[in-house]
Structures are given as structure tokens and as C-alpha cells.
């Protein structure tokens, strides 16, 4: 099965949703003491879980459109999105090593995408 561009776009959307989920879970974790009631009633945690769930559905749609070995590496872009969102939403700082890692992830995913033709 050839992987089409729609499948790649869907997996990229899935990776963004996974990153959004991580940001929500981090915000939720900052507010709770890790007891069951606080976890299941925290809006950030619930939004994080919802983001993961929607991302899973989008990933399933993507997987119908191509090969797993081509599409799944694009999920690694979630590391890139999380880093960028953490800068903006959490005021976190990235080191040169972080930026280097992001560059390697983007390069690797690009090679895999280009090689899928």
C-alpha cells in the first residue's frame, strides 16, 4: 500500500494533539495532589485525556491511508510540538542540545517522508 499525503497530514495532526494532551496533563499535574477525585475532576487532565483520545482516532484514520513504517515515525513530531508549546505556555527554556535534538527529529522524519514516494 502506498502512503498518501493525506495520511501524513493526519499523523502530523495526531502528533499535535498528543502534544496538546501533554501540555494539558502538565498543567493538571501542577494543580493536583494525585488522589483519584482530584485527577478525574481536574479540567486540564480531562482535556489532556480527550486530546489523546481524539488523536488516537485521527491516527487510526491515518493508518488506513498508508504504511505503518512510513506514517508512525511522524508521531515523533510530538516531541517538537511539546517543546515549542512548553516555551510558549509554560515559559520553559530550551538548551542548545534540545534545539539540536529537534533538528535531528525534523530531519529524520523528513527523510522518512521523502523516502516513501
XYZ file of C-alpha atoms in Angstrom:
117
model
C 0.000 0.000 0.000
C 1.418 3.364 -0.967
C 1.300 6.085 1.647
C -0.533 9.176 0.505
C -0.100 12.761 1.596
C -3.448 12.770 3.480
C -2.149 10.020 5.750
C 0.957 12.046 6.569
C -1.110 15.162 7.303
C -3.400 13.158 9.591
C -0.439 11.743 11.533
C 1.010 15.248 11.921
C -2.376 16.359 13.311
C -2.257 13.369 15.655
C 1.200 14.437 16.851
C -0.087 17.957 17.558
C -2.992 16.511 19.549
C -0.566 14.368 21.555
C 1.495 17.477 22.322
C -1.602 19.400 23.375
C -2.500 16.479 25.637
C 0.929 16.642 27.287
C 0.602 20.374 27.941
C -2.830 19.878 29.496
C -1.568 16.980 31.615
C 1.362 19.074 32.846
C -0.981 21.937 33.770
C -3.266 19.466 35.517
C -0.408 17.789 37.366
C 0.620 21.181 38.748
C -2.785 21.525 40.422
C -3.408 18.121 41.987
C -2.158 16.034 44.903
C -2.610 12.783 42.982
C -5.704 11.424 44.608
C -8.349 9.852 42.405
C -11.035 12.506 42.876
C -8.692 15.369 42.046
C -7.445 13.580 38.956
C -10.855 12.765 37.480
C -12.288 16.207 38.251
C -9.385 18.309 37.013
C -10.366 20.032 33.761
C -6.791 20.087 32.438
C -6.413 16.348 32.982
C -9.758 15.695 31.314
C -8.803 17.888 28.336
C -5.494 16.030 28.086
C -7.267 12.687 28.043
C -9.725 13.968 25.435
C -6.851 15.210 23.269
C -5.199 11.789 23.444
C -8.468 10.083 22.546
C -9.147 12.326 19.538
C -5.525 11.908 18.482
C -5.933 8.142 18.592
C -8.973 8.362 16.320
C -7.081 10.598 13.889
C -4.162 8.145 13.931
C -6.499 5.278 13.079
C -7.804 7.234 10.090
C -4.241 7.979 9.006
C -3.186 4.349 9.232
C -5.893 3.434 6.719
C -4.115 5.667 4.207
C -0.627 4.238 4.237
C 2.112 2.047 5.563
C 2.750 1.990 9.290
C 6.525 2.110 8.810
C 6.172 5.414 6.932
C 3.424 7.046 8.982
C 4.336 6.182 12.551
C 7.694 7.995 12.650
C 5.766 11.235 12.118
C 4.364 10.755 15.626
C 7.878 11.716 16.799
C 6.993 15.270 15.797
C 5.032 15.416 19.045
C 8.410 15.941 20.765
C 8.917 19.029 18.614
C 5.420 20.400 19.270
C 5.700 19.754 23.023
C 8.983 21.637 23.178
C 7.592 24.611 21.275
C 4.372 24.665 23.291
C 6.312 24.381 26.561
C 8.214 27.533 25.629
C 5.013 29.428 24.915
C 2.573 28.074 27.506
C 4.874 27.015 30.354
C 7.706 29.538 29.947
C 10.239 26.731 29.759
C 13.669 27.288 28.257
C 15.374 25.051 25.705
C 19.099 24.450 25.591
C 21.246 24.074 22.508
C 21.024 20.303 22.995
C 17.220 20.484 22.913
C 17.307 22.505 19.696
C 19.799 20.028 18.213
C 17.508 17.142 19.078
C 14.570 18.928 17.472
C 16.634 19.434 14.335
C 17.512 15.721 14.209
C 13.872 14.705 14.696
C 12.683 17.005 11.913
C 15.481 15.806 9.620
C 14.741 12.144 10.339
C 11.013 12.489 9.780
C 11.709 14.431 6.571
C 13.971 11.651 5.276
C 11.335 9.043 6.019
C 8.610 11.124 4.373
C 10.730 11.793 1.290
C 11.693 8.130 1.049
C 8.075 6.993 0.978
C 7.492 8.086 -2.618
